[in-house]
mmCIF file of N, CA and C in Angstrom:
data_model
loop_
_atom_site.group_PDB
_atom_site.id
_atom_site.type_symbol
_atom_site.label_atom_id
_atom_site.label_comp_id
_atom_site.label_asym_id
_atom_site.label_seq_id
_atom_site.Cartn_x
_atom_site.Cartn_y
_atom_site.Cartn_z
ATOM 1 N N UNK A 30 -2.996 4.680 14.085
ATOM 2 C CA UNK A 30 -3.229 5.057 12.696
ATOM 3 C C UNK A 30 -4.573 5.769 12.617
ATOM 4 N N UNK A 31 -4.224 6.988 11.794
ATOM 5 C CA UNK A 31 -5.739 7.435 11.552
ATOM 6 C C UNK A 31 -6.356 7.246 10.081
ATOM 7 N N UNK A 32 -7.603 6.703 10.326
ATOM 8 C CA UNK A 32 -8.371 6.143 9.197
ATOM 9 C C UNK A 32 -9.260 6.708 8.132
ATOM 10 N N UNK A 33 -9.213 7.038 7.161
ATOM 11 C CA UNK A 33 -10.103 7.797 6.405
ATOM 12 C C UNK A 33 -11.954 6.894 6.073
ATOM 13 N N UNK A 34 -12.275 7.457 5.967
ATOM 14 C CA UNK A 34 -13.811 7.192 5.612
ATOM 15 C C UNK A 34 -13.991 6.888 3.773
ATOM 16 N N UNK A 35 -12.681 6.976 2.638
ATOM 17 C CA UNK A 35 -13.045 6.658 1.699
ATOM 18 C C UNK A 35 -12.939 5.087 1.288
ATOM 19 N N UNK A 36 -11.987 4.548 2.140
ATOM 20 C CA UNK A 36 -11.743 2.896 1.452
ATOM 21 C C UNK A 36 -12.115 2.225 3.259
ATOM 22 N N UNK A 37 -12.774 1.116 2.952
ATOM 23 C CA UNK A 37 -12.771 0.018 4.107
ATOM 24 C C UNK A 37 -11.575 0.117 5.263
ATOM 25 N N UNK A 38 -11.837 -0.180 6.364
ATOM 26 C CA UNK A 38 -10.388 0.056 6.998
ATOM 27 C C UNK A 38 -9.451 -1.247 6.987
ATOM 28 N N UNK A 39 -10.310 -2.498 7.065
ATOM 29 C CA UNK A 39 -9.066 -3.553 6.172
ATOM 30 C C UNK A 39 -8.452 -3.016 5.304
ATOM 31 N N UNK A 40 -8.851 -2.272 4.384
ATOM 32 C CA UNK A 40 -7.821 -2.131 2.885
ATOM 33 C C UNK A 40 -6.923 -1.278 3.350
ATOM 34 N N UNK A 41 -7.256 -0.554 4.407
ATOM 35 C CA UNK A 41 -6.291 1.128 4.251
ATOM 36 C C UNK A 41 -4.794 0.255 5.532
ATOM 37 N N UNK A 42 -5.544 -0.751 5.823
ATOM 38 C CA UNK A 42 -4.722 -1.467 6.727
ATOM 39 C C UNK A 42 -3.314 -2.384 5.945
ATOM 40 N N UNK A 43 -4.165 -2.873 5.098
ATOM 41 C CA UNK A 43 -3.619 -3.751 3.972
ATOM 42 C C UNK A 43 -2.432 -2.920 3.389
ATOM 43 N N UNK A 44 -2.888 -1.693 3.100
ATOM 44 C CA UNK A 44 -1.859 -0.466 2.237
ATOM 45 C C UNK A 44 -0.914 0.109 3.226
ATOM 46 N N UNK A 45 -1.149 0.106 4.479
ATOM 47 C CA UNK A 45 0.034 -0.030 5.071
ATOM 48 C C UNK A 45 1.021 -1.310 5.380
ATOM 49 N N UNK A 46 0.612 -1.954 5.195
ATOM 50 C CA UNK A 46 1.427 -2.905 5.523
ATOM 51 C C UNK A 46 2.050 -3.290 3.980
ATOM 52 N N UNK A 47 1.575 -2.392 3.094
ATOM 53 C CA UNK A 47 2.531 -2.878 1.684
ATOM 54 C C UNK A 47 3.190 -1.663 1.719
ATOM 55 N N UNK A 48 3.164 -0.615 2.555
ATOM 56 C CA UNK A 48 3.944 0.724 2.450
ATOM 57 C C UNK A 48 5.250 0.276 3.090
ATOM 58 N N UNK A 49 4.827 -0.196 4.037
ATOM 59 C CA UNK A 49 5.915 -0.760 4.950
ATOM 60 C C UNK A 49 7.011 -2.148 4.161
ATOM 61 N N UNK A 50 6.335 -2.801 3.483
ATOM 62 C CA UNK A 50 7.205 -3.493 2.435
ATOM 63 C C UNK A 50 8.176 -2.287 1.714
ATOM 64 N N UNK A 51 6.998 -1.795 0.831
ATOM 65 C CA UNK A 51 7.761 -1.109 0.035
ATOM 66 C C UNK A 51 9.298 0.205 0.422
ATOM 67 N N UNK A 52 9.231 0.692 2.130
ATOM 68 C CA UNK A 52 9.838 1.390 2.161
ATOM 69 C C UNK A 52 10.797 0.643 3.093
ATOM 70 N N UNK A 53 10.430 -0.950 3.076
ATOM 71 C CA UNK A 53 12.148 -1.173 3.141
ATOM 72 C C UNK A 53 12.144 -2.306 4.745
ATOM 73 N N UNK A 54 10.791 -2.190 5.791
ATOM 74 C CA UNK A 54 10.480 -2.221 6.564
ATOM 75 C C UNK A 54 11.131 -3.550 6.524
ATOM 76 N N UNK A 55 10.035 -4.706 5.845
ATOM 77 C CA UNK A 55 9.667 -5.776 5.598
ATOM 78 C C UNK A 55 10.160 -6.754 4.129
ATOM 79 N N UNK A 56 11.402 -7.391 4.381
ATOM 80 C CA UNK A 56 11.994 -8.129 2.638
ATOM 81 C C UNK A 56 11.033 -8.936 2.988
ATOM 82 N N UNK A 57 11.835 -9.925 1.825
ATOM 83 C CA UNK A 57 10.929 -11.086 0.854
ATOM 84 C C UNK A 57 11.399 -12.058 2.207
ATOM 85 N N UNK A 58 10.287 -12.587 2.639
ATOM 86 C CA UNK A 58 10.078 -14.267 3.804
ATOM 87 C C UNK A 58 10.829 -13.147 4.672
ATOM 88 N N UNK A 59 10.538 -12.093 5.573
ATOM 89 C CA UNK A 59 10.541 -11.726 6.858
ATOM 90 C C UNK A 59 9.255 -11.910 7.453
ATOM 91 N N UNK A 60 9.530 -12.460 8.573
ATOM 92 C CA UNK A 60 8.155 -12.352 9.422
ATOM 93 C C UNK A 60 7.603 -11.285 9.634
ATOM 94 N N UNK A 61 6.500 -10.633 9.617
ATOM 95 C CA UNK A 61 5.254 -9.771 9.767
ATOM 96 C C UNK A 61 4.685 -9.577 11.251
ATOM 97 N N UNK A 62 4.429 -8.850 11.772
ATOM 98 C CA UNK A 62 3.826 -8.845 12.642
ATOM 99 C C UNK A 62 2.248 -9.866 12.699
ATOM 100 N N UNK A 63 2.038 -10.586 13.469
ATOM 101 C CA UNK A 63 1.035 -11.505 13.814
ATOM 102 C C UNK A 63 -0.087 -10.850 14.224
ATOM 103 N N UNK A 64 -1.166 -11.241 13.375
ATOM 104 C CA UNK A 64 -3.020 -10.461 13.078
ATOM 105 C C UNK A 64 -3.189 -9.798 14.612
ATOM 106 N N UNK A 65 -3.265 -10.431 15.632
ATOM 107 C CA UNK A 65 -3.614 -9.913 17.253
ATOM 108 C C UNK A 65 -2.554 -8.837 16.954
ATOM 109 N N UNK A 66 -1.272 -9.068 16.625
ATOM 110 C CA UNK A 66 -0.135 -7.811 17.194
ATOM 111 C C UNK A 66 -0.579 -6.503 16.564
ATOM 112 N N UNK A 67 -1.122 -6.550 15.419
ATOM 113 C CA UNK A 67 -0.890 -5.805 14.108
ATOM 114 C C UNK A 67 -2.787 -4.978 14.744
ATOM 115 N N UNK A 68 -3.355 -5.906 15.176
ATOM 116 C CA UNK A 68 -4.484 -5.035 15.172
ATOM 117 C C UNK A 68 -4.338 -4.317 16.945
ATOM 118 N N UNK A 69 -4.049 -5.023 17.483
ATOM 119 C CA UNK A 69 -3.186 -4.012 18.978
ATOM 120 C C UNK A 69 -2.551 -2.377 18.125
ATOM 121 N N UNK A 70 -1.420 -2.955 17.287
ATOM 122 C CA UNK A 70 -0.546 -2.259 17.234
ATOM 123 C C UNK A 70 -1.528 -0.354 16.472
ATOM 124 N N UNK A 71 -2.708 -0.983 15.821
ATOM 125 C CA UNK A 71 -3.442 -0.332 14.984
ATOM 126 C C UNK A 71 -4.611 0.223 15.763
ATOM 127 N N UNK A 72 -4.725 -0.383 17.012
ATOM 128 C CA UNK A 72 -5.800 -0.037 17.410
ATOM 129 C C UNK A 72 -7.352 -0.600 16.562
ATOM 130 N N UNK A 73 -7.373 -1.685 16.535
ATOM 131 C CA UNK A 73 -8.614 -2.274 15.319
ATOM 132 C C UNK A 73 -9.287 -3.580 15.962
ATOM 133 N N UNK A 74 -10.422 -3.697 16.014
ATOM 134 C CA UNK A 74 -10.764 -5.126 15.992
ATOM 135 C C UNK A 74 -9.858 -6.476 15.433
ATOM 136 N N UNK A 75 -10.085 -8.106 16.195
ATOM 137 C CA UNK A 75 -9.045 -8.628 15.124
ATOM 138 C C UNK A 75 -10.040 -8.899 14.139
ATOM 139 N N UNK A 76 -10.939 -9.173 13.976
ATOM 140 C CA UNK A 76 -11.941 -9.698 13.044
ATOM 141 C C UNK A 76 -11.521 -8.724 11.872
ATOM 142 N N UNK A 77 -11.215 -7.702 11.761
ATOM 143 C CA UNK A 77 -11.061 -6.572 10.541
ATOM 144 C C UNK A 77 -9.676 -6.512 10.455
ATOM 145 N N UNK A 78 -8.463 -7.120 11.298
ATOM 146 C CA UNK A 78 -7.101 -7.271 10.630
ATOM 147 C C UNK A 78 -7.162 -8.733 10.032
ATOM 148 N N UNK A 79 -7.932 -9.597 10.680
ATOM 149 C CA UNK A 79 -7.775 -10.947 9.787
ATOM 150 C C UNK A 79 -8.716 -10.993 8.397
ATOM 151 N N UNK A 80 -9.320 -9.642 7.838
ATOM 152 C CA UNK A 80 -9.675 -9.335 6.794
ATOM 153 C C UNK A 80 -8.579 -9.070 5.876
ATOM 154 N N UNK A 81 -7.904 -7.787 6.758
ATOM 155 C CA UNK A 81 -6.798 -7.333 5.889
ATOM 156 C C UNK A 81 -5.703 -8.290 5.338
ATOM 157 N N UNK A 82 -5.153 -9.529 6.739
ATOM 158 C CA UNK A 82 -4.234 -10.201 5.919
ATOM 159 C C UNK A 82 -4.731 -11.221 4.922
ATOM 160 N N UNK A 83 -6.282 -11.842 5.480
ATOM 161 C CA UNK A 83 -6.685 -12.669 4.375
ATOM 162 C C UNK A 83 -6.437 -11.958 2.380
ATOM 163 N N UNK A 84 -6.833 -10.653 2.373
ATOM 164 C CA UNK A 84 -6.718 -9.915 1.505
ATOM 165 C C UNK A 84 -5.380 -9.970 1.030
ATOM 166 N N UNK A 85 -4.345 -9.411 1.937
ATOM 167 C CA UNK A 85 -3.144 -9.713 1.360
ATOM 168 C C UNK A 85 -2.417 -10.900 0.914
ATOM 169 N N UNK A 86 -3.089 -12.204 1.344
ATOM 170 C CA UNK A 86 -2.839 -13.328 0.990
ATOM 171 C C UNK A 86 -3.149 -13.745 -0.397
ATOM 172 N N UNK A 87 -4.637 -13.311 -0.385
ATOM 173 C CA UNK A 87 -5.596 -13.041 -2.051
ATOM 174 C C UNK A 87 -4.262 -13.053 -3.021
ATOM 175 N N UNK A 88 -4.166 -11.788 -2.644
ATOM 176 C CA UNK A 88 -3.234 -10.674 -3.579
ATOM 177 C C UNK A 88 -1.993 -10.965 -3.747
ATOM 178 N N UNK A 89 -1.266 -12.438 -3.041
ATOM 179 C CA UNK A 89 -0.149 -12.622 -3.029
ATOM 180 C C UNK A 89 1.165 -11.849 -2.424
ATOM 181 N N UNK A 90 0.944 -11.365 -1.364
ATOM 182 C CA UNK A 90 1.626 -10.373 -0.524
ATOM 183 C C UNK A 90 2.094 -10.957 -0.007
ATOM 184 N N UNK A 91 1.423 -11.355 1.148
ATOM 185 C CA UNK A 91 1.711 -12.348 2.510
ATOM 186 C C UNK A 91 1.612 -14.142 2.433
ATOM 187 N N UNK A 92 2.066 -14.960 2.701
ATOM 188 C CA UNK A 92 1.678 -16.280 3.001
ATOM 189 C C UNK A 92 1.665 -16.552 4.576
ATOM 190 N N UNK A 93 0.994 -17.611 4.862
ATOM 191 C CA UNK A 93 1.459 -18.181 6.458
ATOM 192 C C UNK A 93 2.219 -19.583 6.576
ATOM 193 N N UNK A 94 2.806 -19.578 7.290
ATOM 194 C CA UNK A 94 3.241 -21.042 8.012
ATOM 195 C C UNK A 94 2.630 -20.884 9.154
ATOM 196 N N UNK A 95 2.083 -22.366 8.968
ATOM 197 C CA UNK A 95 1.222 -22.913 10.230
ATOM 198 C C UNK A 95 1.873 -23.129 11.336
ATOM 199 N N UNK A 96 1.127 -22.418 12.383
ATOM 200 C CA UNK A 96 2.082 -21.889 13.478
ATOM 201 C C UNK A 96 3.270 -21.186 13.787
ATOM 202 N N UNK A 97 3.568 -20.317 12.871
ATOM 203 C CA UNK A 97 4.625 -19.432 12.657
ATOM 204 C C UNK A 97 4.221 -18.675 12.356
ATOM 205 N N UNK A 98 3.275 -18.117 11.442
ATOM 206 C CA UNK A 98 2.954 -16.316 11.236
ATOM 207 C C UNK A 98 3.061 -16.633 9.990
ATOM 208 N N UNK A 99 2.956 -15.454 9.630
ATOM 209 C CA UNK A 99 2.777 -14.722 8.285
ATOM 210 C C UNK A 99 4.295 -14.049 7.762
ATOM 211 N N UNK A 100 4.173 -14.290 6.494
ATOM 212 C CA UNK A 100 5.816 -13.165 5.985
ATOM 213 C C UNK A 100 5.404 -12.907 4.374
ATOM 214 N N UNK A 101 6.507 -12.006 4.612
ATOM 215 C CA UNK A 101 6.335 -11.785 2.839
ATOM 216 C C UNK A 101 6.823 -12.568 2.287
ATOM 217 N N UNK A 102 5.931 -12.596 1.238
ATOM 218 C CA UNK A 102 5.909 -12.873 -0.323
ATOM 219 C C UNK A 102 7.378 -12.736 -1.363
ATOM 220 N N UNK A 103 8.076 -13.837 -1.244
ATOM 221 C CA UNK A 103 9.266 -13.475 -2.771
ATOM 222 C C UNK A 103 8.456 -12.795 -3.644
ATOM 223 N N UNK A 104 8.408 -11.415 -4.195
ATOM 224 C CA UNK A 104 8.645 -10.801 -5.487
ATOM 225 C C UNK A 104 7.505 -9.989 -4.962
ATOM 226 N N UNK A 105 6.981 -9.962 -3.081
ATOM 227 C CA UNK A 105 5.964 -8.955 -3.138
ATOM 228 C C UNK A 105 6.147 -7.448 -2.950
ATOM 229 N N UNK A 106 7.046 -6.711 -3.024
ATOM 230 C CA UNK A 106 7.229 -5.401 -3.407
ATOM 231 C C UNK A 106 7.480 -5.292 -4.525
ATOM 232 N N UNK A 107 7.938 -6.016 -5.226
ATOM 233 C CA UNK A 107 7.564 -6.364 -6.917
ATOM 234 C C UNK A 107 6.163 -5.747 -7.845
ATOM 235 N N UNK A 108 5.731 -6.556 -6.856
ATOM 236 C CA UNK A 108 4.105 -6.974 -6.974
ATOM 237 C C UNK A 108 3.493 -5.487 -6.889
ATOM 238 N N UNK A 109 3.607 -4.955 -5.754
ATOM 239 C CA UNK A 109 3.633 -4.050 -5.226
ATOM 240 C C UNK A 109 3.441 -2.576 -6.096
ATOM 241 N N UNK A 110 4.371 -2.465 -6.232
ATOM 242 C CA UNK A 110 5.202 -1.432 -6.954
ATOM 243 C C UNK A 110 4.406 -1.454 -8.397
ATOM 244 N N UNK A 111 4.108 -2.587 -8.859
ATOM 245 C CA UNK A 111 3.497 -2.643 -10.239
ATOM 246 C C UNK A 111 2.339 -2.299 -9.890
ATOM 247 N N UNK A 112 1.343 -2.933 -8.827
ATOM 248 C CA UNK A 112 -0.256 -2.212 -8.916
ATOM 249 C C UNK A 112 -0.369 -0.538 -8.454
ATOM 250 N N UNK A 113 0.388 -0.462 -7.850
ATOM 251 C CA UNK A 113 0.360 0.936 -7.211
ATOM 252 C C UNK A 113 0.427 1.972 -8.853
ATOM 253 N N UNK A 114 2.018 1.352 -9.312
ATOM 254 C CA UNK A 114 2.142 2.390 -10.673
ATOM 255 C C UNK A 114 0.777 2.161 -11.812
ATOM 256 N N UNK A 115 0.388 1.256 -11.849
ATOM 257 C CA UNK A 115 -0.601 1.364 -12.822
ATOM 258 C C UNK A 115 -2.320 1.767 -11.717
ATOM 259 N N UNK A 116 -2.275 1.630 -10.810
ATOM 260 C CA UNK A 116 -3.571 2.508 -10.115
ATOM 261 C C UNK A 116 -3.384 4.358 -10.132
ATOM 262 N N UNK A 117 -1.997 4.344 -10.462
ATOM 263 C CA UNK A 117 -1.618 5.835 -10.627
ATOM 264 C C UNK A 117 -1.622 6.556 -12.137
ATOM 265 N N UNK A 118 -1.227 5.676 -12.930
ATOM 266 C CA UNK A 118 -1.582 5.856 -13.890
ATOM 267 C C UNK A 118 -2.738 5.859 -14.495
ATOM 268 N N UNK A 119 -3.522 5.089 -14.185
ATOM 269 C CA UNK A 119 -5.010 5.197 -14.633
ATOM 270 C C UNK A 119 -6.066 5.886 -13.894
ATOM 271 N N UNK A 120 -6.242 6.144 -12.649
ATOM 272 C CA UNK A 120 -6.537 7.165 -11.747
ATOM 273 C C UNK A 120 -6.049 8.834 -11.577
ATOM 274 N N UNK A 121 -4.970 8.518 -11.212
ATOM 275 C CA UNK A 121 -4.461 9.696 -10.659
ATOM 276 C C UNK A 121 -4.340 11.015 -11.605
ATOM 277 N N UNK A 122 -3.514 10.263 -11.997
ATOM 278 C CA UNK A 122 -2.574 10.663 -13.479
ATOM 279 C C UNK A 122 -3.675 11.587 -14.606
ATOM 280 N N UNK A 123 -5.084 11.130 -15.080
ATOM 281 C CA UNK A 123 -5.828 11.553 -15.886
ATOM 282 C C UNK A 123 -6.135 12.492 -15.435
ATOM 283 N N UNK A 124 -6.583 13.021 -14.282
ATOM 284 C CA UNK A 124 -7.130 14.168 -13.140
ATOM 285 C C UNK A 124 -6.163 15.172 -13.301
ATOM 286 N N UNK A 125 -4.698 15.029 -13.054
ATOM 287 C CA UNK A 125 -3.325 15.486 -12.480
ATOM 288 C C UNK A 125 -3.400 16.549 -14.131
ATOM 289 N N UNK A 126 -3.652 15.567 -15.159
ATOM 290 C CA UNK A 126 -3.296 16.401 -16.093
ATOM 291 C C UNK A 126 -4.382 17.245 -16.551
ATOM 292 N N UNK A 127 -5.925 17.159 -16.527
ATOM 293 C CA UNK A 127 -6.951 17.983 -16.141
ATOM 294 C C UNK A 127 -6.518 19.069 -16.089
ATOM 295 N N UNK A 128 -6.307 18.911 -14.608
ATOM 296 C CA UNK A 128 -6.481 20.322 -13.487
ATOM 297 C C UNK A 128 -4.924 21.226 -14.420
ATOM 298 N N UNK A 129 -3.922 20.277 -15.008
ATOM 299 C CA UNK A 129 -2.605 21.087 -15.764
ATOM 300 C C UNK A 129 -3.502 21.813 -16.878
ATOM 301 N N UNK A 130 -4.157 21.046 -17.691
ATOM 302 C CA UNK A 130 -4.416 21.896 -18.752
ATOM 303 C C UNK A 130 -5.575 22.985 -18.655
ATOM 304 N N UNK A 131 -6.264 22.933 -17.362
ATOM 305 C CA UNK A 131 -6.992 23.338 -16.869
ATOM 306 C C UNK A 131 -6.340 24.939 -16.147
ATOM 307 N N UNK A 132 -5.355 24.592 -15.523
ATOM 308 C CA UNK A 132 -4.329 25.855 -14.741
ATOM 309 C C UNK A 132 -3.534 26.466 -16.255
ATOM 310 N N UNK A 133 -3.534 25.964 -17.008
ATOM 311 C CA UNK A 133 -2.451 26.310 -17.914
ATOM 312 C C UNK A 133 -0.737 26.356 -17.466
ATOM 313 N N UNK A 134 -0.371 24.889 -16.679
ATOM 314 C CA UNK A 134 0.442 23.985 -16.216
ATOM 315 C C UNK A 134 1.498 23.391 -17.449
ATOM 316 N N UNK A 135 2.553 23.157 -17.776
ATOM 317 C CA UNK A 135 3.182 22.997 -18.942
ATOM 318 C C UNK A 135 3.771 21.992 -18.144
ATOM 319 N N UNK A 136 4.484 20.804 -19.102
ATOM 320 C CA UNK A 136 5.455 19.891 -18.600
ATOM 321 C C UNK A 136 6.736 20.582 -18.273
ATOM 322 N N UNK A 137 7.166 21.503 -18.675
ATOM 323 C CA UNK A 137 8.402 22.478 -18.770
ATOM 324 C C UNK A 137 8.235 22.550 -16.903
ATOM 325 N N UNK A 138 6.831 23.310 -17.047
ATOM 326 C CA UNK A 138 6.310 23.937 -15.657
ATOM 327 C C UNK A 138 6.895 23.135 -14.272
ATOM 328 N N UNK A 139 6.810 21.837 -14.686
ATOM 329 C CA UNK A 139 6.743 20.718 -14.198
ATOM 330 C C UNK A 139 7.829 20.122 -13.915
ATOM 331 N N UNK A 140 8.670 20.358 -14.602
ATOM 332 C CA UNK A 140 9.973 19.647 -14.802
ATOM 333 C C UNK A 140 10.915 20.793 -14.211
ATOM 334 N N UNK A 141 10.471 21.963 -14.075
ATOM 335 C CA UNK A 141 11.294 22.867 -13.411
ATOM 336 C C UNK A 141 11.007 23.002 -11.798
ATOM 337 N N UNK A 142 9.768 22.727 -11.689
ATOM 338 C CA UNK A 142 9.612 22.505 -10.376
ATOM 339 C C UNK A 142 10.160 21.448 -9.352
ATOM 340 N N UNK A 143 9.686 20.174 -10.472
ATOM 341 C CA UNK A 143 10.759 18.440 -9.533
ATOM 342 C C UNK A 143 12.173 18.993 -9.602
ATOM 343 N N UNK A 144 13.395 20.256 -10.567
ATOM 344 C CA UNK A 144 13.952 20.337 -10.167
ATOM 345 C C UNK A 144 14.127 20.862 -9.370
ATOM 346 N N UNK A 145 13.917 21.666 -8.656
ATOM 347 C CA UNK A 145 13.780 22.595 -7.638
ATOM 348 C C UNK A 145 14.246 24.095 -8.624
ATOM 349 N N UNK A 146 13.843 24.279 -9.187
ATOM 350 C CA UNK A 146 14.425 25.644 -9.827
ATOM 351 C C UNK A 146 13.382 26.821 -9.557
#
């Protein structure tokens, strides 16, 4: 994985491993790859993947069974799906429409383009 320099690399670690929920990878109580595997698999210290899953635990993503690993969370692409849409909405989204009214960008504009027209 290559890492950007704007968010911590626990977090950007963390956001993959909810990408990977979300696109289907990982249901609700599948086992997860285990902190050593996951930071092998990432190329990372473990000290900075056992950040990331502690985090996802925070956040209600992941749980562990003792001596069994880690899995998802019942209702965590749920979960998921809701912080992402409202970090997009309140972030993204205000900018997105900026730079529209800024280009002189129309929703029309917009709506003809997602169709492919």
């Amino acid at each position: 994985m290559i890492f950007s320099n704007d968010k911590a690399i626990y977090v950007q670690m963390a956001d993959r491993l909810c990408d990977e929920i979300l696109s289907g990878k990982y249901h609700d109580d599948d086992r997860i790859p285990s902190i050593r595997e996951y930071a092998v698999m990432l190329e990372v210290n473990t000290n900075t993947a056992v950040k990331a899953f502690d985090k996802l635990a925070r956040d209600g993503i992941i749980y562990n069974r003792r001596g069994l690993g880690y899995f998802v969370k019942g209702g965590a692409k749920d979960l998921i799906m809701a912080e992402r849409r409202q970090e997009f909405m309140d972030q993204q989204l205000p900018d997105l429409f900026r730079n529209m009214r800024l280009l002189g960008i129309s929703m029309d504009d917009v709506v003809r383009v997602w169709n492919g027209e």
